[in-house]
PDB file of C-alpha atoms in Angstrom:
ATOM      1  CA  UNK A  26      21.081  32.642  12.382  1.00 81.00           C
ATOM      2  CA  UNK A  27      24.630  32.617  13.735  1.00 84.00           C
ATOM      3  CA  UNK A  28      25.285  36.004  12.142  1.00 91.00           C
ATOM      4  CA  UNK A  29      22.230  37.445  13.923  1.00 92.00           C
ATOM      5  CA  UNK A  30      23.462  35.998  17.218  1.00 91.00           C
ATOM      6  CA  UNK A  31      26.999  37.368  16.902  1.00 92.00           C
ATOM      7  CA  UNK A  32      25.920  40.831  15.725  1.00 93.00           C
ATOM      8  CA  UNK A  33      23.306  41.268  18.468  1.00 91.00           C
ATOM      9  CA  UNK A  34      20.253  41.356  16.214  1.00 93.00           C
ATOM     10  CA  UNK A  35      18.367  38.920  18.450  1.00 93.00           C
ATOM     11  CA  UNK A  36      16.698  39.958  21.693  1.00 93.00           C
ATOM     12  CA  UNK A  37      18.514  39.686  25.015  1.00 93.00           C
ATOM     13  CA  UNK A  38      16.200  36.929  26.338  1.00 94.00           C
ATOM     14  CA  UNK A  39      16.604  34.888  23.130  1.00 94.00           C
ATOM     15  CA  UNK A  40      20.374  35.328  23.223  1.00 94.00           C
ATOM     16  CA  UNK A  41      20.768  34.488  26.913  1.00 94.00           C
ATOM     17  CA  UNK A  42      18.108  31.872  27.558  1.00 94.00           C
ATOM     18  CA  UNK A  43      17.899  30.374  24.078  1.00 93.00           C
ATOM     19  CA  UNK A  44      21.512  30.172  23.023  1.00 93.00           C
ATOM     20  CA  UNK A  45      23.545  30.506  26.208  1.00 94.00           C
ATOM     21  CA  UNK A  46      21.429  28.505  28.639  1.00 95.00           C
ATOM     22  CA  UNK A  47      19.714  25.940  26.400  1.00 95.00           C
ATOM     23  CA  UNK A  48      22.603  25.658  23.932  1.00 94.00           C
ATOM     24  CA  UNK A  49      25.127  25.247  26.730  1.00 93.00           C
ATOM     25  CA  UNK A  50      22.910  22.671  28.429  1.00 95.00           C
ATOM     26  CA  UNK A  51      22.547  20.679  25.205  1.00 95.00           C
ATOM     27  CA  UNK A  52      26.289  20.687  24.517  1.00 94.00           C
ATOM     28  CA  UNK A  53      26.947  19.752  28.147  1.00 91.00           C
ATOM     29  CA  UNK A  54      24.622  16.775  27.780  1.00 94.00           C
ATOM     30  CA  UNK A  55      26.595  15.659  24.743  1.00 93.00           C
ATOM     31  CA  UNK A  56      29.781  15.745  26.825  1.00 89.00           C
ATOM     32  CA  UNK A  57      28.059  13.830  29.615  1.00 91.00           C
ATOM     33  CA  UNK A  58      26.940  11.193  27.121  1.00 93.00           C
ATOM     34  CA  UNK A  59      30.553  10.881  26.025  1.00 88.00           C
ATOM     35  CA  UNK A  60      31.588  10.134  29.599  1.00 87.00           C
ATOM     36  CA  UNK A  61      28.905   7.483  30.065  1.00 91.00           C
ATOM     37  CA  UNK A  62      29.622   5.766  26.757  1.00 91.00           C
ATOM     38  CA  UNK A  63      33.389   5.707  27.258  1.00 86.00           C
ATOM     39  CA  UNK A  64      34.200   8.180  24.480  1.00 85.00           C
ATOM     40  CA  UNK A  65      36.300  10.537  26.597  1.00 77.00           C
ATOM     41  CA  UNK A  66      37.511  12.563  23.595  1.00 79.00           C
ATOM     42  CA  UNK A  67      33.989  13.997  23.278  1.00 85.00           C
ATOM     43  CA  UNK A  68      34.327  15.812  26.615  1.00 81.00           C
ATOM     44  CA  UNK A  69      37.043  18.321  25.608  1.00 81.00           C
ATOM     45  CA  UNK A  70      35.400  18.701  22.205  1.00 86.00           C
ATOM     46  CA  UNK A  71      32.134  19.619  23.900  1.00 88.00           C
ATOM     47  CA  UNK A  72      33.969  22.276  25.907  1.00 86.00           C
ATOM     48  CA  UNK A  73      35.489  23.640  22.701  1.00 88.00           C
ATOM     49  CA  UNK A  74      31.987  23.874  21.201  1.00 92.00           C
ATOM     50  CA  UNK A  75      30.732  25.550  24.391  1.00 91.00           C
ATOM     51  CA  UNK A  76      33.554  28.081  24.226  1.00 92.00           C
ATOM     52  CA  UNK A  77      32.721  28.959  20.626  1.00 94.00           C
ATOM     53  CA  UNK A  78      29.010  29.255  21.483  1.00 94.00           C
ATOM     54  CA  UNK A  79      29.683  31.335  24.597  1.00 94.00           C
ATOM     55  CA  UNK A  80      31.992  33.615  22.596  1.00 94.00           C
ATOM     56  CA  UNK A  81      29.226  34.165  20.036  1.00 95.00           C
ATOM     57  CA  UNK A  82      26.697  34.863  22.811  1.00 95.00           C
ATOM     58  CA  UNK A  83      29.097  37.273  24.515  1.00 95.00           C
ATOM     59  CA  UNK A  84      29.568  39.105  21.230  1.00 95.00           C
ATOM     60  CA  UNK A  85      25.804  39.328  20.764  1.00 95.00           C
ATOM     61  CA  UNK A  86      25.233  40.622  24.280  1.00 96.00           C
ATOM     62  CA  UNK A  87      28.002  43.183  23.787  1.00 95.00           C
ATOM     63  CA  UNK A  88      26.305  44.524  20.658  1.00 95.00           C
ATOM     64  CA  UNK A  89      22.943  44.571  22.456  1.00 94.00           C
ATOM     65  CA  UNK A  90      24.488  46.549  25.330  1.00 95.00           C
ATOM     66  CA  UNK A  91      26.000  49.041  22.877  1.00 94.00           C
ATOM     67  CA  UNK A  92      22.474  50.019  21.847  1.00 93.00           C
ATOM     68  CA  UNK A  93      21.034  50.186  25.358  1.00 92.00           C
ATOM     69  CA  UNK A  94      22.656  49.339  28.680  1.00 92.00           C
ATOM     70  CA  UNK A  95      20.318  47.603  31.129  1.00 93.00           C
ATOM     71  CA  UNK A  96      20.889  45.932  34.486  1.00 95.00           C
ATOM     72  CA  UNK A  97      19.775  42.542  33.158  1.00 94.00           C
ATOM     73  CA  UNK A  98      21.997  42.971  30.116  1.00 93.00           C
ATOM     74  CA  UNK A  99      25.022  43.785  32.264  1.00 95.00           C
ATOM     75  CA  UNK A 100      24.255  40.834  34.527  1.00 96.00           C
ATOM     76  CA  UNK A 101      23.946  38.526  31.506  1.00 95.00           C
ATOM     77  CA  UNK A 102      27.258  39.866  30.177  1.00 95.00           C
ATOM     78  CA  UNK A 103      29.118  39.028  33.389  1.00 96.00           C
ATOM     79  CA  UNK A 104      27.514  35.582  33.679  1.00 96.00           C
ATOM     80  CA  UNK A 105      28.466  34.686  30.096  1.00 95.00           C
ATOM     81  CA  UNK A 106      31.966  36.131  30.536  1.00 95.00           C
ATOM     82  CA  UNK A 107      32.487  34.025  33.674  1.00 95.00           C
ATOM     83  CA  UNK A 108      31.294  30.874  31.911  1.00 93.00           C
ATOM     84  CA  UNK A 109      33.514  31.619  28.912  1.00 93.00           C
ATOM     85  CA  UNK A 110      36.571  31.901  31.151  1.00 93.00           C
ATOM     86  CA  UNK A 111      35.616  28.692  32.964  1.00 91.00           C
ATOM     87  CA  UNK A 112      35.211  26.868  29.636  1.00 88.00           C
ATOM     88  CA  UNK A 113      38.670  27.955  28.531  1.00 88.00           C
ATOM     89  CA  UNK A 114      40.134  26.697  31.811  1.00 87.00           C
ATOM     90  CA  UNK A 115      38.328  23.365  31.362  1.00 84.00           C
ATOM     91  CA  UNK A 116      39.661  23.014  27.800  1.00 81.00           C
ATOM     92  CA  UNK A 117      43.191  23.490  29.099  1.00 83.00           C
ATOM     93  CA  UNK A 118      42.589  21.008  31.908  1.00 80.00           C
ATOM     94  CA  UNK A 119      41.008  18.362  29.692  1.00 72.00           C
ATOM     95  CA  UNK A 120      43.296  18.780  26.707  1.00 71.00           C
ATOM     96  CA  UNK A 121      45.275  15.722  27.804  1.00 70.00           C
ATOM     97  CA  UNK A 122      42.246  13.569  26.926  1.00 62.00           C
ATOM     98  CA  UNK A 123      42.560  14.605  23.290  1.00 63.00           C
ATOM     99  CA  UNK A 124      46.187  13.536  23.024  1.00 64.00           C
ATOM    100  CA  UNK A 125      46.150  10.156  24.787  1.00 56.00           C
TER     101      UNK A 125
END
């Protein structure tokens, strides 16, 4: 399934809403649970997982847009790209939690 996601063989709605939105929400909830249970090392790890997922989604959307460029596809691309950059920044900011 991951190969289909990365190579753009899934539909744009499945890639964006299924993997990016729901997958990112689920991983974010795992990080939030880590905060509430006192396991702070889970937070940067959840951002690392989000970054990997968002990179796979961005790759999939890129392959989808190579076949046919649409307004919604371009919008999804920029939203995922923005979130990917923000996840990388958060990993750098929270990396001190992994090494304390």
